[in-house]
PDB file of N, CA and C in Angstrom:
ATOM      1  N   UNK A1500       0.847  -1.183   0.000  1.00  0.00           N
ATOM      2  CA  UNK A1500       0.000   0.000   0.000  1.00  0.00           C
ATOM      3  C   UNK A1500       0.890   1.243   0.000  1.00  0.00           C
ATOM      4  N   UNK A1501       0.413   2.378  -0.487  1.00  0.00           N
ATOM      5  CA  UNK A1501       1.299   3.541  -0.459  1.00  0.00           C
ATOM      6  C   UNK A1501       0.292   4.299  -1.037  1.00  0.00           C
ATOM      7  N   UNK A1502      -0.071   5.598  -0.099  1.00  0.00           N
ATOM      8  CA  UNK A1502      -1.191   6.583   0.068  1.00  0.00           C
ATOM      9  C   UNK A1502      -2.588   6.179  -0.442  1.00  0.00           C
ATOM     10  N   UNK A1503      -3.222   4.862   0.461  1.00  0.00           N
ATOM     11  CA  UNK A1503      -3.774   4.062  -0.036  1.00  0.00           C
ATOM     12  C   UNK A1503      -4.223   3.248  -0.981  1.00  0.00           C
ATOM     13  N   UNK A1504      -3.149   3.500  -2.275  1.00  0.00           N
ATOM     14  CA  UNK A1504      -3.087   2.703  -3.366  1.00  0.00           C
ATOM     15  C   UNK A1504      -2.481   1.296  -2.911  1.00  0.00           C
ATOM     16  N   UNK A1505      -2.965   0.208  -3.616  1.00  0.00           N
ATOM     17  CA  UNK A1505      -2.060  -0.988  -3.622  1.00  0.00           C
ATOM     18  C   UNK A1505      -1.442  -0.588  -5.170  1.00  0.00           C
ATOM     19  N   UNK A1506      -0.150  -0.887  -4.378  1.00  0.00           N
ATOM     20  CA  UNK A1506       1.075  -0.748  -6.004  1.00  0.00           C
ATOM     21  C   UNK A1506       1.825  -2.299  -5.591  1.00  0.00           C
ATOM     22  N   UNK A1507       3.025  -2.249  -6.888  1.00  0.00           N
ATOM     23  CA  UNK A1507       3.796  -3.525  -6.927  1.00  0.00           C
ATOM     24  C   UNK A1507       5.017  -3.472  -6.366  1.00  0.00           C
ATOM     25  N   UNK A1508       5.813  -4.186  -6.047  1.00  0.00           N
ATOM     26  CA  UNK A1508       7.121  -4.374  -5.642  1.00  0.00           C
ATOM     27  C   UNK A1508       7.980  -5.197  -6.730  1.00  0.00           C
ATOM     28  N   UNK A1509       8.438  -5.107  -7.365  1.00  0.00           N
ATOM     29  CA  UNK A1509       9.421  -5.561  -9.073  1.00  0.00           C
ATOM     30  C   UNK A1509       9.920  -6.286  -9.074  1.00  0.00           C
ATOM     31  N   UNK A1510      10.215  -7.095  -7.477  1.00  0.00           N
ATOM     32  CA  UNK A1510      10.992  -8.393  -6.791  1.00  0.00           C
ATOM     33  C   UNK A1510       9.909  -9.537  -6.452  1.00  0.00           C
ATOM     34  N   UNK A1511       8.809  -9.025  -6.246  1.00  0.00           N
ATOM     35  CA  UNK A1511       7.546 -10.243  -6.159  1.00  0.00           C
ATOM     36  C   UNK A1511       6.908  -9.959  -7.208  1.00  0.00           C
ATOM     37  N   UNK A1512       6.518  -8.860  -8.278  1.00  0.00           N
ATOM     38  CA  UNK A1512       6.367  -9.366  -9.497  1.00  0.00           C
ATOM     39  C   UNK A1512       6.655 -10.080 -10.302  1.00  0.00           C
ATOM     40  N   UNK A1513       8.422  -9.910 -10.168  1.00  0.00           N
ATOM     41  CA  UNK A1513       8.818 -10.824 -10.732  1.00  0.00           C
ATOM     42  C   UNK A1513       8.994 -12.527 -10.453  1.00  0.00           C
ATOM     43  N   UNK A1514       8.676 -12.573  -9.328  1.00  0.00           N
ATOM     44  CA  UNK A1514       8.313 -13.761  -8.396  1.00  0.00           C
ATOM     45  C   UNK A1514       7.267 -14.299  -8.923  1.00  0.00           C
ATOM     46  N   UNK A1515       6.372 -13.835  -9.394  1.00  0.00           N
ATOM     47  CA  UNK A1515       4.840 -13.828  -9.297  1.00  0.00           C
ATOM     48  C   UNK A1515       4.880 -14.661 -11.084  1.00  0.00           C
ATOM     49  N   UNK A1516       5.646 -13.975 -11.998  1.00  0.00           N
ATOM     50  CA  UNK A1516       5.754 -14.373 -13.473  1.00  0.00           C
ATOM     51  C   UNK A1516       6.783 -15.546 -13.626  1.00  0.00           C
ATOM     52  N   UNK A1517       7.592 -15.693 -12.448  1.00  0.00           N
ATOM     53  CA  UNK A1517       8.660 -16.590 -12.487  1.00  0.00           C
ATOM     54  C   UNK A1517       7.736 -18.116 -12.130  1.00  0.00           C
ATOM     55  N   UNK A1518       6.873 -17.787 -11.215  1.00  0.00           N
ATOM     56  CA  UNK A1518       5.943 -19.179 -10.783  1.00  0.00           C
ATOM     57  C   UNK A1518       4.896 -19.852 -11.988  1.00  0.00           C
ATOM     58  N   UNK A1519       4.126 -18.918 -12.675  1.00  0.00           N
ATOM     59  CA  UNK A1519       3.639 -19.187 -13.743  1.00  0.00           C
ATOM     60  C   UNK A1519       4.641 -19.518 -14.583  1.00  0.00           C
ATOM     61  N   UNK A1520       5.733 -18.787 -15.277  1.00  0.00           N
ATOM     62  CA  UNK A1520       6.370 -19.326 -16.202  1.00  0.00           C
ATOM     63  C   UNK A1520       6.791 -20.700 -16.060  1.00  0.00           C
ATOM     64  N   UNK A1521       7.656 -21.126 -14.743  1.00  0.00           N
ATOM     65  CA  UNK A1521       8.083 -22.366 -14.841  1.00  0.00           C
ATOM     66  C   UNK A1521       6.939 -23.370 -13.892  1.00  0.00           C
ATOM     67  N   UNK A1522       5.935 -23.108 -13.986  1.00  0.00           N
ATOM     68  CA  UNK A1522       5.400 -23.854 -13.908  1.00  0.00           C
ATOM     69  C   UNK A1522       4.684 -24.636 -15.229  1.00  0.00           C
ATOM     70  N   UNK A1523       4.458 -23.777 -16.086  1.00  0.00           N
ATOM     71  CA  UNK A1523       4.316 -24.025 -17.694  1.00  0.00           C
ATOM     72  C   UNK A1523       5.168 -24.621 -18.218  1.00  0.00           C
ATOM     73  N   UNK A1524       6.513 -24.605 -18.235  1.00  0.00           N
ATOM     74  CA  UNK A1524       7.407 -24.801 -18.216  1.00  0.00           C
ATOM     75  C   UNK A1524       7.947 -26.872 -17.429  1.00  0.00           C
ATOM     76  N   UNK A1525       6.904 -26.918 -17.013  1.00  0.00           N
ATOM     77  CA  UNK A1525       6.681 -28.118 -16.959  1.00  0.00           C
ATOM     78  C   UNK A1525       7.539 -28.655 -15.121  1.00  0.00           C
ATOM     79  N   UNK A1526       8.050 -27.306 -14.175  1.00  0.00           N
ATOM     80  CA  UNK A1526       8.772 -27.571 -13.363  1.00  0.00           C
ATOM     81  C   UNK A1526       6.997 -27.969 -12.059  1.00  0.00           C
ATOM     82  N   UNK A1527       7.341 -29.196 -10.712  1.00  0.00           N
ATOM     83  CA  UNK A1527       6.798 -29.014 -10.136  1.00  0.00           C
ATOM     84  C   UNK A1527       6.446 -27.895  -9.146  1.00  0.00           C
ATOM     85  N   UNK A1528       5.473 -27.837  -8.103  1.00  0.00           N
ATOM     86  CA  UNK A1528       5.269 -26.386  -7.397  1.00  0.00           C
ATOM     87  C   UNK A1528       6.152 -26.938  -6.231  1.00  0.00           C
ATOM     88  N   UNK A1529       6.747 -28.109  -5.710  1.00  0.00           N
ATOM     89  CA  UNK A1529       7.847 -27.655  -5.004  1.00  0.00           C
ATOM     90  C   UNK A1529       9.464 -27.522  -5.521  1.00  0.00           C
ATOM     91  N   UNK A1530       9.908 -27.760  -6.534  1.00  0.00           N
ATOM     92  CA  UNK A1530      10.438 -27.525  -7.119  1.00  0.00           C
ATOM     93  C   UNK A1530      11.000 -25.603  -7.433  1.00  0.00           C
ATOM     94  N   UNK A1531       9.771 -25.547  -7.523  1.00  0.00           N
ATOM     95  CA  UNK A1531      10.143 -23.731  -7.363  1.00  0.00           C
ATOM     96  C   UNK A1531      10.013 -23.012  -6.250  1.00  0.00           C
ATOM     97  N   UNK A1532       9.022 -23.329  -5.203  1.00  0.00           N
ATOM     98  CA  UNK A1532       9.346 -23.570  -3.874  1.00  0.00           C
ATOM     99  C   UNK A1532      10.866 -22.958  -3.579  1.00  0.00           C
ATOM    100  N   UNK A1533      11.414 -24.566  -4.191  1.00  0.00           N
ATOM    101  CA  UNK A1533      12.747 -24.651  -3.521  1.00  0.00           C
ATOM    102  C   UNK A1533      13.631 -23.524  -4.354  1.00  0.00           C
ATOM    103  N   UNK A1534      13.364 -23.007  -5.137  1.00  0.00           N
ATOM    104  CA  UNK A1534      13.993 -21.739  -6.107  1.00  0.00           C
ATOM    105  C   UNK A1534      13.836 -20.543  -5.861  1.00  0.00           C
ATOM    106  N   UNK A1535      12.780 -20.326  -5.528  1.00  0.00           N
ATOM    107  CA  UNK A1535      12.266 -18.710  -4.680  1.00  0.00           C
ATOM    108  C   UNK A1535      13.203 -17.965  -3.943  1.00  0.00           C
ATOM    109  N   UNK A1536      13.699 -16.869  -4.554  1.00  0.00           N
ATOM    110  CA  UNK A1536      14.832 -16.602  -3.760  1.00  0.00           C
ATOM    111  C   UNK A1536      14.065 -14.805  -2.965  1.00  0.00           C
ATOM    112  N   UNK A1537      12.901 -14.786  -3.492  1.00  0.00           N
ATOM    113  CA  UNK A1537      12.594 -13.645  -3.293  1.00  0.00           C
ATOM    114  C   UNK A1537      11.529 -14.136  -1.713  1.00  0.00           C
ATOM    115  N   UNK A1538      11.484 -13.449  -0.315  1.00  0.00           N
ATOM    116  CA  UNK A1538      11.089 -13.846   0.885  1.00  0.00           C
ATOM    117  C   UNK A1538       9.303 -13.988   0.378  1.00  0.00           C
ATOM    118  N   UNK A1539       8.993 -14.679   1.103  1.00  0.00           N
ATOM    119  CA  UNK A1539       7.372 -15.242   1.174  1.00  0.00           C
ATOM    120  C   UNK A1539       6.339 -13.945   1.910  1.00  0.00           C
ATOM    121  N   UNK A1540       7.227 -14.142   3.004  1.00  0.00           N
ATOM    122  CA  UNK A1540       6.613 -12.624   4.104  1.00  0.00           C
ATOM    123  C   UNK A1540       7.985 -13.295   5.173  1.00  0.00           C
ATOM    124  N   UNK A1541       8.286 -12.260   6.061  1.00  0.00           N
ATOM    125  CA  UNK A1541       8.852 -12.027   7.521  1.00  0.00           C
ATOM    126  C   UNK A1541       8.848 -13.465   7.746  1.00  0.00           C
ATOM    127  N   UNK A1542      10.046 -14.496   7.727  1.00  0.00           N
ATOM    128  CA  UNK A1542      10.220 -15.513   8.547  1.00  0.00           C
ATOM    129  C   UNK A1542       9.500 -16.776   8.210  1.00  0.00           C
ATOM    130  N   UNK A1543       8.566 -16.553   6.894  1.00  0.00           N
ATOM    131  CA  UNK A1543       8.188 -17.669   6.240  1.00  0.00           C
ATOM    132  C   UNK A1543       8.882 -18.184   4.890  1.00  0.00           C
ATOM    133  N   UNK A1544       8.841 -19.365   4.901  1.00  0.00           N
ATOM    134  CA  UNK A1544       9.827 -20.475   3.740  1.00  0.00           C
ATOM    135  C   UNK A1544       9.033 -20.613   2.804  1.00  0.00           C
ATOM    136  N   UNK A1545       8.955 -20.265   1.783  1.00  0.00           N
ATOM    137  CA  UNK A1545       8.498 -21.031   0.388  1.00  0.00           C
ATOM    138  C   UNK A1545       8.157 -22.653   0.746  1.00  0.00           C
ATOM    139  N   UNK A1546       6.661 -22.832   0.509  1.00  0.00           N
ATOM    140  CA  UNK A1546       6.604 -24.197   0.483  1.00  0.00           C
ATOM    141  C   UNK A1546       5.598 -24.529  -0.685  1.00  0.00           C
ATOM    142  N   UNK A1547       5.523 -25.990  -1.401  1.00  0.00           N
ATOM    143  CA  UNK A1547       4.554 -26.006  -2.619  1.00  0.00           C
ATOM    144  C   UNK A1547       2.779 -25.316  -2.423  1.00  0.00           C
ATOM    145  N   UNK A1548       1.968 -25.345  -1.090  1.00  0.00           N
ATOM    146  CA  UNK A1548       1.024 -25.184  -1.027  1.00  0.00           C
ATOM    147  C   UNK A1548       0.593 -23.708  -1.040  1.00  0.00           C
ATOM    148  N   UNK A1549       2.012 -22.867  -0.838  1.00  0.00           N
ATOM    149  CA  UNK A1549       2.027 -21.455  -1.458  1.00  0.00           C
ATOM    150  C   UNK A1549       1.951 -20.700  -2.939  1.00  0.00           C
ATOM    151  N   UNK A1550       3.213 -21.924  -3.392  1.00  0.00           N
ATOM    152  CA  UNK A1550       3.080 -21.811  -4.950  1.00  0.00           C
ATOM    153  C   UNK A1550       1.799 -22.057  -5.727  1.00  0.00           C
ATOM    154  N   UNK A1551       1.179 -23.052  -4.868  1.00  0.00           N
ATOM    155  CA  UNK A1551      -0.028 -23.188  -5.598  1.00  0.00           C
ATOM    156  C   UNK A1551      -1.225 -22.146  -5.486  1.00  0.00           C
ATOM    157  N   UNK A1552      -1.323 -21.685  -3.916  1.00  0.00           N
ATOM    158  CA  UNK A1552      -2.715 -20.252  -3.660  1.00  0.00           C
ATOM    159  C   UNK A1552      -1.832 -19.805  -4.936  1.00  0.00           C
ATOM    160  N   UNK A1553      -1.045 -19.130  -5.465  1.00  0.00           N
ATOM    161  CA  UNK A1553      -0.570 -17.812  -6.424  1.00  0.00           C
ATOM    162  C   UNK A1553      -1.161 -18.269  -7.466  1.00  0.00           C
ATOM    163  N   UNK A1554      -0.579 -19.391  -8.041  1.00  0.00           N
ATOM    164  CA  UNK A1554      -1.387 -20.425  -9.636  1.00  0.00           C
ATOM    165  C   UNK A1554      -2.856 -19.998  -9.784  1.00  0.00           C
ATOM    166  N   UNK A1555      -3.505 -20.122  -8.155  1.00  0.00           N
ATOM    167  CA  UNK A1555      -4.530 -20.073  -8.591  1.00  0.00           C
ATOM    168  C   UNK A1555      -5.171 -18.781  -7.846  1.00  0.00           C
ATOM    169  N   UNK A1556      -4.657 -17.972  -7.552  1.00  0.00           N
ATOM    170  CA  UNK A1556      -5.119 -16.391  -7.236  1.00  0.00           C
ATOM    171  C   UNK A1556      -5.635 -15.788  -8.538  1.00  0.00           C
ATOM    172  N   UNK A1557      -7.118 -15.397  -8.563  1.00  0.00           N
ATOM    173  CA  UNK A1557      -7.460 -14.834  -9.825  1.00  0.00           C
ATOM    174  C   UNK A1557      -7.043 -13.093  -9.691  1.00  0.00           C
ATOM    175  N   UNK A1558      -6.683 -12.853  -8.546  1.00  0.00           N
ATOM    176  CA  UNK A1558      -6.328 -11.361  -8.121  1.00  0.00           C
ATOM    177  C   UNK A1558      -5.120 -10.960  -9.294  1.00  0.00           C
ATOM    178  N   UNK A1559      -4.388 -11.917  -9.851  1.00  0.00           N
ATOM    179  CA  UNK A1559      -3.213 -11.585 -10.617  1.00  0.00           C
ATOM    180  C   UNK A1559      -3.454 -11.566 -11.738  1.00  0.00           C
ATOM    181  N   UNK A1560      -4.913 -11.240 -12.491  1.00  0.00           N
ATOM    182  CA  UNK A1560      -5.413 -11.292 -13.669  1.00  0.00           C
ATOM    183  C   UNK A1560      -5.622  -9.600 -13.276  1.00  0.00           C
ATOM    184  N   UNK A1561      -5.847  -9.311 -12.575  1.00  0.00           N
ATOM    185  CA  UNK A1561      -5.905  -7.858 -12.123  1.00  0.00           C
ATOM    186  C   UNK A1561      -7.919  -7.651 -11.970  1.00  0.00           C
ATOM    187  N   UNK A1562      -7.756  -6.428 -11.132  1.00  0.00           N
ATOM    188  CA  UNK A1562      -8.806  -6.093 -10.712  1.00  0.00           C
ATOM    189  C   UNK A1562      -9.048  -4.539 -10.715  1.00  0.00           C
ATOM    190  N   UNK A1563     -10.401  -4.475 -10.158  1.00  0.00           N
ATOM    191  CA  UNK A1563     -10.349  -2.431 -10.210  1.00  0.00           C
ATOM    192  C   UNK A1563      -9.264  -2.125  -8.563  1.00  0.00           C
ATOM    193  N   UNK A1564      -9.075  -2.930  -7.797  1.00  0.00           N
ATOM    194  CA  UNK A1564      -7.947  -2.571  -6.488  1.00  0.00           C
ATOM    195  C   UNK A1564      -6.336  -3.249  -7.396  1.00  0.00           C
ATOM    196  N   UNK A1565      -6.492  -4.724  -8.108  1.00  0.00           N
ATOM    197  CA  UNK A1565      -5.339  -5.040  -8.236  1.00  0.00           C
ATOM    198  C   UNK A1565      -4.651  -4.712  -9.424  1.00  0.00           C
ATOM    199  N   UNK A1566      -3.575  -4.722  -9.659  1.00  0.00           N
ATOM    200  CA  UNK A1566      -2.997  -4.392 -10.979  1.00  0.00           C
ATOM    201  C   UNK A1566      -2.590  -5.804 -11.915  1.00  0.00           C
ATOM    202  N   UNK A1567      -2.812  -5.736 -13.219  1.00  0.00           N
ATOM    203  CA  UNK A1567      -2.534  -7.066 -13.498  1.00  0.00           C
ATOM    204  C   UNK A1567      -1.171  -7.399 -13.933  1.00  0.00           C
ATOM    205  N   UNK A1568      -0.956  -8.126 -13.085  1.00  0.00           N
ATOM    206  CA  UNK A1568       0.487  -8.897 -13.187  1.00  0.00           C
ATOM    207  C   UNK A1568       0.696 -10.479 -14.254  1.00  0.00           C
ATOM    208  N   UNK A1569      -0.332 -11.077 -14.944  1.00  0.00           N
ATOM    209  CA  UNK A1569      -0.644 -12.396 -15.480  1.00  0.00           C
ATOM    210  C   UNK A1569      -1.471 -12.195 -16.593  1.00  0.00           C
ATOM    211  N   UNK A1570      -1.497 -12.210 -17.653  1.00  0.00           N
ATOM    212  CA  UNK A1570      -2.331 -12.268 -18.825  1.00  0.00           C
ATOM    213  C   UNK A1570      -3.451 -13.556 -18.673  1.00  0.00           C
ATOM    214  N   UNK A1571      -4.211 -13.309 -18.791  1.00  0.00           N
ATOM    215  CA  UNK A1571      -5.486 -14.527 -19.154  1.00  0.00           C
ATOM    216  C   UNK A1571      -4.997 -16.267 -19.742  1.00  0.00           C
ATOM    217  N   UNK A1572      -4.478 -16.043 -21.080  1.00  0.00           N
ATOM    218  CA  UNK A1572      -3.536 -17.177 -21.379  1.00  0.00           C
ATOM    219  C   UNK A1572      -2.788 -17.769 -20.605  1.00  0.00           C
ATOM    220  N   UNK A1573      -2.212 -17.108 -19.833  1.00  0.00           N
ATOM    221  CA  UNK A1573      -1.330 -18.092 -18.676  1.00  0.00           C
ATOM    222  C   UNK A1573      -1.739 -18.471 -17.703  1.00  0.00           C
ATOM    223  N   UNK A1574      -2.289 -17.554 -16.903  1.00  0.00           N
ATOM    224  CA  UNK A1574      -3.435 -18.133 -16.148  1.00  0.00           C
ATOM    225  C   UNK A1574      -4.249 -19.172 -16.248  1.00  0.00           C
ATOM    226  N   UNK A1575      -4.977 -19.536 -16.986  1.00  0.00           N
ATOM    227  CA  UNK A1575      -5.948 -20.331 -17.435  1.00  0.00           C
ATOM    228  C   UNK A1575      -5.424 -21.981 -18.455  1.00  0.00           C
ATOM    229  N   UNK A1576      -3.753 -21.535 -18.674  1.00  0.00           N
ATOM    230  CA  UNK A1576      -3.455 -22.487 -19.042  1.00  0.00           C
ATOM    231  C   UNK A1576      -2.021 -23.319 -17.719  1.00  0.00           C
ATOM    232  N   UNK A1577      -1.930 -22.491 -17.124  1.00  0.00           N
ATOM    233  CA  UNK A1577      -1.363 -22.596 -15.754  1.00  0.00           C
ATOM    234  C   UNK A1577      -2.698 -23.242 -14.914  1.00  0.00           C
ATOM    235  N   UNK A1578      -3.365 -23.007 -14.566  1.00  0.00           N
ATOM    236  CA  UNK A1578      -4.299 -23.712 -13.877  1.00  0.00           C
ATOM    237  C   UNK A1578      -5.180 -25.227 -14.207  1.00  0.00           C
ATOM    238  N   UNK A1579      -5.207 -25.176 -15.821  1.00  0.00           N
ATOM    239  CA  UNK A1579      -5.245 -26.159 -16.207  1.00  0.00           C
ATOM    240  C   UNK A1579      -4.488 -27.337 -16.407  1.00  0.00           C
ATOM    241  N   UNK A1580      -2.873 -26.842 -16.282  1.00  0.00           N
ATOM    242  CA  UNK A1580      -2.185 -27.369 -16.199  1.00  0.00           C
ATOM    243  C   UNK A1580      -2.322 -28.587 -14.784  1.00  0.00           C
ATOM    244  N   UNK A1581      -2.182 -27.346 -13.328  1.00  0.00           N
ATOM    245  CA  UNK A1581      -2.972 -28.007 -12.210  1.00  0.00           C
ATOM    246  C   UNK A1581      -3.899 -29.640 -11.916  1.00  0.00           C
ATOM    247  N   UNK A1582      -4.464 -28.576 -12.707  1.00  0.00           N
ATOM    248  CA  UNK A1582      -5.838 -29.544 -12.203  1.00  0.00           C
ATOM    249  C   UNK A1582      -6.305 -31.002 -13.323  1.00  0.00           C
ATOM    250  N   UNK A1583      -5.182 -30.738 -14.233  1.00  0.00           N
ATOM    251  CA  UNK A1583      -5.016 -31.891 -15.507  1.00  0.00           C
ATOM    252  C   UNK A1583      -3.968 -32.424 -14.261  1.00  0.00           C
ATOM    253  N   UNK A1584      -2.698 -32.099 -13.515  1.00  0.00           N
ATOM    254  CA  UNK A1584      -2.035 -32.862 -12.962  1.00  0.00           C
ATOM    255  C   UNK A1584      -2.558 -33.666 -11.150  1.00  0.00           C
ATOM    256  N   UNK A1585      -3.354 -33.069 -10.837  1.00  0.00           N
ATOM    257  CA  UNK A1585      -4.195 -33.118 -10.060  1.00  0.00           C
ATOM    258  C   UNK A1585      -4.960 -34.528 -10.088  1.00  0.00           C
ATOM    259  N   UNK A1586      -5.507 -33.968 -11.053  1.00  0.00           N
ATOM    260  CA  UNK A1586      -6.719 -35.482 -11.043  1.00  0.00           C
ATOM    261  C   UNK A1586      -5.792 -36.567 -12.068  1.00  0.00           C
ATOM    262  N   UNK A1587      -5.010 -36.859 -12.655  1.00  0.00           N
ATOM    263  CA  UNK A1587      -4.044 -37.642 -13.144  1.00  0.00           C
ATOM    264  C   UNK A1587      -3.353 -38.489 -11.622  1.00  0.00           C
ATOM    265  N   UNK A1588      -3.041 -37.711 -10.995  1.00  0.00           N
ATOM    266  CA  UNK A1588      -2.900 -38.075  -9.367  1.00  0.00           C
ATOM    267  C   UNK A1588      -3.812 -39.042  -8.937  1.00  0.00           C
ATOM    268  N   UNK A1589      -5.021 -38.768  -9.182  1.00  0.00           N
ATOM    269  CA  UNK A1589      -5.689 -39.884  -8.214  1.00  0.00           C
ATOM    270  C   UNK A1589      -6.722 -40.514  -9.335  1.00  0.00           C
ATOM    271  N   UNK A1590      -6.285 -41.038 -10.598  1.00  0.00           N
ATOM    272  CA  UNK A1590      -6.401 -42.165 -11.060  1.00  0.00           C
ATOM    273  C   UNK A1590      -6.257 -43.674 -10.595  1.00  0.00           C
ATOM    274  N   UNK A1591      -7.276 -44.533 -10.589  1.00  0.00           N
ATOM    275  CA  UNK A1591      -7.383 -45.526  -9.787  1.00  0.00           C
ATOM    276  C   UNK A1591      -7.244 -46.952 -11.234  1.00  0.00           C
ATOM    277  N   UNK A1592      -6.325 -47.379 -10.884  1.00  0.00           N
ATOM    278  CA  UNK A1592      -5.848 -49.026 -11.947  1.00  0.00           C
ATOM    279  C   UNK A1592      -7.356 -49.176 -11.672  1.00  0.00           C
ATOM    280  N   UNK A1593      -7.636 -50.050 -12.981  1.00  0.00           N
ATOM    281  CA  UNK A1593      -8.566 -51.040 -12.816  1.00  0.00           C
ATOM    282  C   UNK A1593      -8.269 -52.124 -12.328  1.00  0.00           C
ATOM    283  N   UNK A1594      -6.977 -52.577 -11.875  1.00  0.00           N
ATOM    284  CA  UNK A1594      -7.033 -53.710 -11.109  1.00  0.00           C
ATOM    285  C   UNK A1594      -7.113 -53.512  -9.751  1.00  0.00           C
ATOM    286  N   UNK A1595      -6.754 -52.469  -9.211  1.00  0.00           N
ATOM    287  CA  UNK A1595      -6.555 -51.509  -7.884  1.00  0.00           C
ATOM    288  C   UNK A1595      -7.821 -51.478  -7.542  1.00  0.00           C
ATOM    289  N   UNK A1596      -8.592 -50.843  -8.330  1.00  0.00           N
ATOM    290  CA  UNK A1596     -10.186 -50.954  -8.386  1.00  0.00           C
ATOM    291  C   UNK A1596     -10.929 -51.662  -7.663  1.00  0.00           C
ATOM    292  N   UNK A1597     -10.640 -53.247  -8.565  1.00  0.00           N
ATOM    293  CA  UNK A1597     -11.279 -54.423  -8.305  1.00  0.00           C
ATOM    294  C   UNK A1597     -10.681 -54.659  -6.981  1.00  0.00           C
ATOM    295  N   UNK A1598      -9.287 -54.558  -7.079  1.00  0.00           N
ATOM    296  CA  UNK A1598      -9.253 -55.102  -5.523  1.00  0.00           C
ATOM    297  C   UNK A1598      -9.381 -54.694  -4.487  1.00  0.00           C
ATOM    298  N   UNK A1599      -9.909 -53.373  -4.275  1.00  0.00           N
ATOM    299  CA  UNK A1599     -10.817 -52.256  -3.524  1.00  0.00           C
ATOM    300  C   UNK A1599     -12.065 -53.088  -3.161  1.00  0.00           C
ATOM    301  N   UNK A1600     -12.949 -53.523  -4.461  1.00  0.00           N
ATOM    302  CA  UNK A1600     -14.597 -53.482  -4.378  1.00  0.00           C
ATOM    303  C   UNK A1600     -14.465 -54.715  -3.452  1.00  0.00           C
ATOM    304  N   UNK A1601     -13.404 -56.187  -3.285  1.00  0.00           N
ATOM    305  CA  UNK A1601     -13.439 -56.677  -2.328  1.00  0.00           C
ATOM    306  C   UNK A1601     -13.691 -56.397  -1.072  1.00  0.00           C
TER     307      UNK A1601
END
């Protein structure tokens, strides 16, 4: 904030385009996690479940308070990315299956 505007900081912007990019880019969200060289907040560590709120913060498409930091295209293909890797995750064998319904 600064004279009640929210403005940007050029070190978590660039934070902010660095997470989308390599996450497109095909890197996991702890993976960049572990790359983040720019601080989280005061005394907190980069961990994947952070990387992910940002992926999916629609605030970074911008708003009438936020400024947009993420084009639509990335966003939306960043999130899809997600949630295509997501549910690929909890694909169940059909033999796994069967030997469940026992």
């Amino acid at each position: 904030m600064q004279n009640g505007t929210i403005t940007t900081n050029p070190k978590e912007v660039l934070a902010v385009i660095t997470i989308f990019s390599e996450y497109l880019k095909g890197k996991s969200l702890l993976e960049i996690a572990k790359q983040m060289d720019v601080p989280y907040s005061d005394g907190a560590v980069w961990n994947k479940n952070m990387v992910k709120r940002i992926i999916e913060n629609e605030k970074y498409l911008g708003t009438d308070k936020y400024p947009q930091l993420i084009d639509e295209d990335t966003f939306h293909r960043a999130n899809a990315t997600r949630v295509a890797k997501a549910t690929s995750l909890c694909v169940i064998s059909d033999e796994l299956y069967q030997i469940r319904e026992l």
